[in-house]
CSV table of C-alpha atoms in Angstrom, one decimal:
chain,number,residue,atom,x,y,z
E,18,MET,CA,-146.5,215.0,-71.3
E,19,LEU,CA,-145.7,213.2,-74.5
E,20,TYR,CA,-142.8,215.7,-75.1
E,21,LEU,CA,-141.1,214.9,-71.7
E,22,ILE,CA,-141.2,211.0,-72.8
E,23,SER,CA,-139.7,212.1,-76.1
E,24,ASP,CA,-137.1,214.1,-74.1
E,25,PHE,CA,-136.3,210.9,-72.4
E,26,LEU,CA,-136.7,208.6,-75.4
E,27,TYR,CA,-133.9,211.0,-77.2
E,28,TYR,CA,-131.4,210.7,-74.2
E,29,LEU,CA,-132.0,206.7,-74.2
E,30,LEU,CA,-131.8,206.1,-77.8
E,31,LEU,CA,-128.8,208.5,-78.3
E,32,TYR,CA,-126.7,207.8,-75.5
E,33,VAL,CA,-127.4,204.6,-73.8
E,34,ILE,CA,-128.9,202.3,-76.5
E,35,ARG,CA,-126.7,204.3,-79.2
E,36,TYR,CA,-129.7,203.2,-81.8
E,37,ARG,CA,-128.1,202.4,-85.1
E,38,ARG,CA,-125.6,205.5,-84.3
E,39,ALA,CA,-123.0,203.9,-86.7
E,40,VAL,CA,-125.2,203.7,-89.7
E,41,VAL,CA,-126.5,207.5,-88.6
E,42,LEU,CA,-122.9,209.0,-88.6
E,43,GLU,CA,-121.9,206.9,-91.6
E,44,ASN,CA,-124.7,208.2,-94.0
E,45,LEU,CA,-124.4,211.6,-93.0
E,46,ARG,CA,-120.5,211.5,-93.5
E,47,MET,CA,-121.0,210.2,-96.7
E,48,SER,CA,-124.0,212.5,-97.8
E,49,PHE,CA,-122.3,215.6,-96.5
E,50,PRO,CA,-118.5,215.3,-97.0
E,51,GLU,CA,-117.9,219.4,-96.7
E,52,LYS,CA,-119.6,219.1,-93.0
E,53,SER,CA,-117.0,219.0,-90.1
E,54,THR,CA,-117.3,216.6,-87.1
E,55,THR,CA,-118.9,218.8,-85.1
E,56,GLU,CA,-121.5,219.6,-87.7
E,57,ILE,CA,-122.1,216.0,-88.4
E,58,GLN,CA,-122.8,215.3,-84.9
E,59,ALA,CA,-125.1,218.2,-84.5
E,60,VAL,CA,-127.2,217.1,-87.5
E,61,ALA,CA,-127.1,213.4,-85.9
E,62,ARG,CA,-128.6,214.9,-82.5
E,63,GLY,CA,-131.2,216.9,-84.5
E,64,PHE,CA,-132.2,213.5,-86.1
E,65,TYR,CA,-132.7,211.8,-82.8
E,66,ARG,CA,-134.7,214.7,-81.6
E,67,ASN,CA,-137.1,214.5,-84.7
E,68,LEU,CA,-137.3,210.5,-84.5
E,69,THR,CA,-138.5,210.5,-80.8
E,70,ASP,CA,-140.9,213.5,-81.6
E,71,LEU,CA,-142.2,211.3,-84.4
E,72,ILE,CA,-142.7,208.5,-82.0
E,73,VAL,CA,-144.8,210.2,-79.7
E,74,GLU,CA,-146.7,212.2,-82.2
E,75,THR,CA,-147.7,209.3,-84.2
E,76,ILE,CA,-149.1,207.7,-81.2
E,77,LYS,CA,-151.0,210.7,-80.1
E,78,MET,CA,-152.6,211.4,-83.8
E,79,PRO,CA,-155.8,209.3,-83.2
E,80,ALA,CA,-156.2,211.6,-80.2
E,81,LEU,CA,-156.1,214.8,-81.9
E,82,THR,CA,-159.1,216.9,-83.0
E,83,PRO,CA,-159.3,217.8,-86.7
E,84,ASP,CA,-159.0,221.4,-86.0
E,85,GLU,CA,-155.7,220.5,-83.9
E,86,LEU,CA,-154.0,218.4,-86.7
E,87,ARG,CA,-155.4,221.2,-89.1
E,88,GLU,CA,-153.3,223.6,-87.0
E,89,ARG,CA,-150.3,221.4,-86.6
E,90,VAL,CA,-150.1,220.7,-90.4
E,91,ARG,CA,-150.6,223.7,-92.7
E,92,PHE,CA,-150.5,223.4,-96.4
E,93,THR,CA,-149.3,226.3,-98.2
E,94,ASN,CA,-151.0,225.3,-101.9
E,95,ALA,CA,-153.2,222.4,-101.4
E,96,GLU,CA,-155.1,224.2,-104.2
E,97,LEU,CA,-152.5,222.4,-106.7
E,98,VAL,CA,-154.0,219.3,-105.6
E,99,GLN,CA,-157.5,220.0,-105.0
E,100,THR,CA,-158.3,221.3,-108.5
E,101,ARG,CA,-157.3,218.1,-109.9
E,102,LEU,CA,-159.1,215.9,-107.5
E,103,ARG,CA,-162.4,218.4,-108.3
E,104,ALA,CA,-161.7,217.4,-111.9
E,105,GLY,CA,-162.0,213.6,-111.2
E,106,GLN,CA,-158.4,213.3,-111.4
E,107,THR,CA,-156.3,210.8,-109.3
E,108,VAL,CA,-152.7,212.2,-108.2
E,109,ILE,CA,-149.8,210.4,-107.2
E,110,GLY,CA,-148.1,212.1,-104.0
E,111,MET,CA,-144.4,211.3,-103.4
E,112,ALA,CA,-143.5,212.1,-100.3
E,113,SER,CA,-140.2,211.0,-98.0
E,114,HIS,CA,-139.2,210.2,-94.5
E,115,GLN,CA,-138.8,214.0,-93.8
E,116,GLY,CA,-140.3,215.4,-90.6
E,117,ASN,CA,-143.5,213.6,-89.5
E,118,TRP,CA,-144.6,211.8,-92.4
E,119,GLU,CA,-147.3,209.8,-90.8
E,120,TRP,CA,-149.4,213.0,-90.1
E,121,ILE,CA,-149.7,213.9,-93.8
E,122,PRO,CA,-152.3,211.4,-95.1
E,123,SER,CA,-154.9,212.3,-92.4
E,124,ALA,CA,-153.9,215.9,-92.4
E,125,SER,CA,-154.7,215.7,-96.1
E,126,VAL,CA,-158.1,214.2,-95.6
E,127,LEU,CA,-159.2,216.9,-93.3
E,128,ASN,CA,-157.8,219.5,-96.1
E,129,ASP,CA,-160.2,218.2,-98.8
E,130,MET,CA,-157.9,215.6,-100.3
E,131,PRO,CA,-158.8,211.9,-99.9
E,132,VAL,CA,-155.8,209.8,-99.6
E,133,ASP,CA,-155.0,206.2,-100.4
E,134,SER,CA,-151.7,205.9,-98.1
E,135,VAL,CA,-149.4,203.2,-99.4
E,136,TYR,CA,-146.9,201.2,-97.0
E,137,LYS,CA,-145.2,198.3,-96.3
E,138,PRO,CA,-146.7,196.1,-93.9
E,139,LEU,CA,-145.0,195.2,-90.7
E,140,ASN,CA,-143.9,191.8,-89.8
E,141,ASN,CA,-145.3,192.0,-86.3
E,142,ALA,CA,-148.9,191.4,-86.2
E,143,PHE,CA,-149.3,193.6,-83.0
E,144,PHE,CA,-147.5,196.7,-84.4
E,145,GLU,CA,-149.3,196.3,-87.8
E,146,ASP,CA,-152.7,196.4,-86.3
E,147,MET,CA,-151.7,199.4,-84.2
E,148,MET,CA,-150.2,201.5,-87.0
E,149,ARG,CA,-153.3,200.5,-89.4
E,150,THR,CA,-155.4,201.8,-86.8
E,151,VAL,CA,-153.1,205.0,-86.7
E,152,ARG,CA,-152.9,205.5,-90.4
E,153,ALA,CA,-156.7,205.1,-90.9
E,154,SER,CA,-157.2,208.1,-88.4
E,155,PHE,CA,-159.6,210.9,-90.0
E,156,GLY,CA,-160.6,208.7,-93.2
E,157,ALA,CA,-157.3,208.1,-94.9
E,158,VAL,CA,-157.1,204.6,-96.2
E,159,PRO,CA,-154.2,202.6,-95.4
E,160,THR,CA,-153.1,200.3,-98.5
E,161,PRO,CA,-150.6,197.7,-98.1
E,162,MET,CA,-148.3,197.9,-101.1
E,163,ASN,CA,-149.1,194.5,-102.4
E,164,THR,CA,-152.6,195.1,-102.1
E,165,LEU,CA,-152.5,198.5,-104.4
E,166,PRO,CA,-153.5,196.7,-108.0
E,167,ARG,CA,-156.8,195.7,-106.6
E,168,GLN,CA,-157.4,198.9,-104.6
E,169,LEU,CA,-156.6,200.7,-107.9
E,170,VAL,CA,-159.4,198.9,-109.6
E,171,ALA,CA,-161.8,198.7,-106.5
E,172,ARG,CA,-161.6,202.6,-106.1
E,173,LYS,CA,-160.9,203.6,-109.7
E,174,ASP,CA,-163.7,206.0,-109.4
E,175,VAL,CA,-162.8,207.9,-106.4
E,176,PRO,CA,-160.6,211.0,-107.1
E,177,ARG,CA,-157.8,210.7,-104.4
E,178,ILE,CA,-154.0,211.1,-103.7
E,179,ILE,CA,-152.1,207.7,-103.9
E,180,ALA,CA,-149.4,208.7,-101.4
E,181,LEU,CA,-146.3,206.8,-101.4
E,182,VAL,CA,-143.0,207.3,-99.3
E,183,ALA,CA,-140.9,207.2,-102.5
E,184,ASP,CA,-137.5,207.1,-100.8
E,185,GLN,CA,-137.6,203.6,-99.3
E,186,MET,CA,-135.3,200.9,-100.3
E,187,PRO,CA,-136.9,198.9,-103.3
E,188,ASP,CA,-137.6,195.2,-102.4
E,189,VAL,CA,-136.0,194.0,-105.6
E,190,PRO,CA,-132.8,196.2,-105.8
E,191,GLU,CA,-131.8,194.3,-109.2
E,192,HIS,CA,-134.9,196.1,-110.9
E,193,ALA,CA,-134.6,199.2,-109.4
E,194,TYR,CA,-133.7,202.6,-111.2
E,195,TRP,CA,-130.2,204.0,-110.1
E,196,THR,CA,-129.2,207.4,-109.9
E,197,ASN,CA,-126.9,209.6,-108.1
E,198,PHE,CA,-128.2,210.7,-104.8
E,199,LEU,CA,-126.5,212.5,-102.0
E,200,HIS,CA,-122.9,211.7,-103.5
E,201,ARG,CA,-123.7,207.8,-104.0
E,202,ASN,CA,-125.3,205.5,-106.6
E,203,THR,CA,-128.8,205.0,-105.0
E,204,PRO,CA,-131.5,202.7,-106.1
E,205,PHE,CA,-135.2,203.8,-106.3
E,206,SER,CA,-138.3,202.0,-107.0
E,207,PRO,CA,-139.4,202.3,-110.7
E,208,GLY,CA,-143.2,201.4,-109.6
E,209,THR,CA,-144.3,205.0,-109.1
E,210,GLU,CA,-143.1,206.3,-112.7
E,211,ARG,CA,-144.5,203.0,-114.2
E,212,LEU,CA,-147.8,203.5,-112.4
E,213,ALA,CA,-148.1,207.3,-113.4
E,214,ARG,CA,-147.5,206.7,-117.0
E,215,SER,CA,-149.7,203.7,-117.3
E,216,ARG,CA,-152.8,205.1,-115.5
E,217,LYS,CA,-151.9,208.8,-116.7
E,218,PHE,CA,-152.0,210.2,-113.4
E,219,ALA,CA,-150.2,213.4,-112.4
E,220,VAL,CA,-147.2,213.4,-110.0
E,221,VAL,CA,-146.6,215.7,-107.0
E,222,TYR,CA,-143.6,216.2,-104.7
E,223,LEU,CA,-144.7,216.8,-101.0
E,224,GLN,CA,-142.2,218.8,-99.1
E,225,LEU,CA,-142.6,218.9,-95.3
E,226,VAL,CA,-140.8,221.6,-93.1
E,227,ARG,CA,-140.9,221.4,-89.4
E,228,LEU,CA,-141.5,224.9,-88.3
E,229,ARG,CA,-141.2,224.1,-84.7
E,230,ARG,CA,-141.9,221.1,-82.3
E,231,GLY,CA,-145.2,219.6,-83.3
E,232,TYR,CA,-145.7,222.1,-86.3
E,233,TYR,CA,-145.2,221.5,-90.1
E,234,GLU,CA,-145.7,223.1,-93.3
E,235,ALA,CA,-146.5,221.2,-96.2
E,236,THR,CA,-145.9,222.3,-100.0
E,237,PHE,CA,-146.7,220.5,-103.2
E,238,THR,CA,-144.6,220.6,-106.2
E,239,LEU,CA,-145.9,219.3,-109.6
E,240,ILE,CA,-143.3,216.8,-111.0
E,241,ALA,CA,-145.2,216.0,-114.1
E,242,GLU,CA,-148.4,215.2,-115.6
E,243,PRO,CA,-149.7,213.4,-118.7
E,244,PRO,CA,-149.5,213.4,-121.4
E,245,TYR,CA,-146.2,211.5,-120.9
E,246,ASP,CA,-145.3,210.7,-124.7
E,247,SER,CA,-142.4,213.6,-124.5
E,248,VAL,CA,-141.1,212.9,-121.2
E,249,PRO,CA,-138.1,210.8,-121.2
E,250,PRO,CA,-137.8,207.4,-119.1
E,251,GLY,CA,-136.7,208.1,-115.4
E,252,ALA,CA,-137.5,211.9,-115.7
E,253,ILE,CA,-140.1,211.6,-113.1
E,254,LEU,CA,-137.9,209.6,-110.7
E,255,GLU,CA,-134.9,212.2,-111.5
E,256,ARG,CA,-137.1,215.0,-110.7
E,257,TYR,CA,-138.1,213.5,-107.4
E,258,ARG,CA,-134.6,212.9,-106.6
E,259,ASP,CA,-133.8,216.6,-107.2
E,260,LEU,CA,-136.4,217.9,-105.1
E,261,LEU,CA,-135.9,215.6,-102.1
E,262,GLU,CA,-131.9,216.3,-102.0
E,263,ALA,CA,-132.7,219.9,-102.0
E,264,THR,CA,-135.1,219.3,-99.1
E,265,ILE,CA,-132.5,217.3,-97.3
E,266,ARG,CA,-129.8,219.4,-97.7
E,267,GLN,CA,-131.8,222.5,-96.5
E,268,TYR,CA,-133.2,220.5,-93.3
E,269,PRO,CA,-130.8,217.7,-93.1
E,270,SER,CA,-132.1,216.9,-89.2
E,271,ASP,CA,-135.2,216.0,-90.2
E,272,TRP,CA,-134.7,213.0,-92.7
E,273,LEU,CA,-134.3,209.5,-91.4
E,274,TRP,CA,-130.8,208.7,-91.4
E,275,SER,CA,-131.1,205.4,-89.6
E,276,HIS,CA,-132.6,203.9,-92.6
E,277,ARG,CA,-130.3,201.7,-94.4
E,278,ARG,CA,-130.5,203.3,-97.6
E,279,TRP,CA,-127.3,202.3,-99.2
E,280,LYS,CA,-127.0,198.8,-98.4
E,281,HIS,CA,-126.7,197.8,-101.8
E,282,TRP,CA,-124.5,198.8,-104.3
E,283,ARG,CA,-125.0,199.3,-108.1
E,284,GLU,CA,-122.1,197.0,-109.2
E,285,LYS,CA,-123.8,194.0,-108.0
E,286,TYR,CA,-126.5,194.5,-110.2
E,287,SER,CA,-124.7,196.1,-113.3
E,288,LYS,CA,-125.7,193.3,-115.7
E,289,VAL,CA,-129.5,194.3,-115.1
E,290,ILE,CA,-131.0,197.1,-117.3
E,291,THR,CA,-134.3,198.6,-115.9
E,292,LYS,CA,-136.5,200.0,-118.5
E,293,LEU,CA,-139.3,202.5,-117.4
E,294,SER,CA,-141.2,202.7,-120.7
């Protein structure tokens, strides 16, 4: 029944409301200049299908049983993270707006990987409370971004994944780390790399692949781990960028193309120099 609702929402958002259609098509054209108009439109339709499935799947998550969620999100190499957690190490997980990212923290907890899920709070109090309830399913710990420093202190003895959806637009673009991403100069938040270096946390990338409707495969890739003395500044973010871009190119419909990822431009902040070391 929920997927019937998703089918209706798909038609409504794509053909009636035309939700951010201009943004989606412009992002796709700029990111895939080699694709034809027909191919771009096909990717866009796939994006709206993924978006509406994401909506209903997120609402459904608290009602899933642990076995159902384990079946729907399968980790191919959870041991890469589990071994570090068992050794008492906290790991930074760099995820993205790919597939159903909202299921990942709870699915990780059910696979013996505790998670502090860092997020940007919503302005609407009702939806903020609702999403906190959803994100706390199965023992995940939703962590507003502005409370992360306090959480690091309060839970310093708890080995866990600090999960960040790291492809978000930085709040302060003039202090961002700028790099080429999908054919455009793009700002990334330098905070993830700074946190890894200062706390000596290992960093992993999570690729989420939609196998079919409602079923996903999650794979970790080690980006970097301490000691960081010989790791050049920016290397962690560049590695994340490379892995994310490869995922998007392989599964283009599953990324969040309605996100205004490129609303800032580098030239405006050209006089600001970001240092990660």
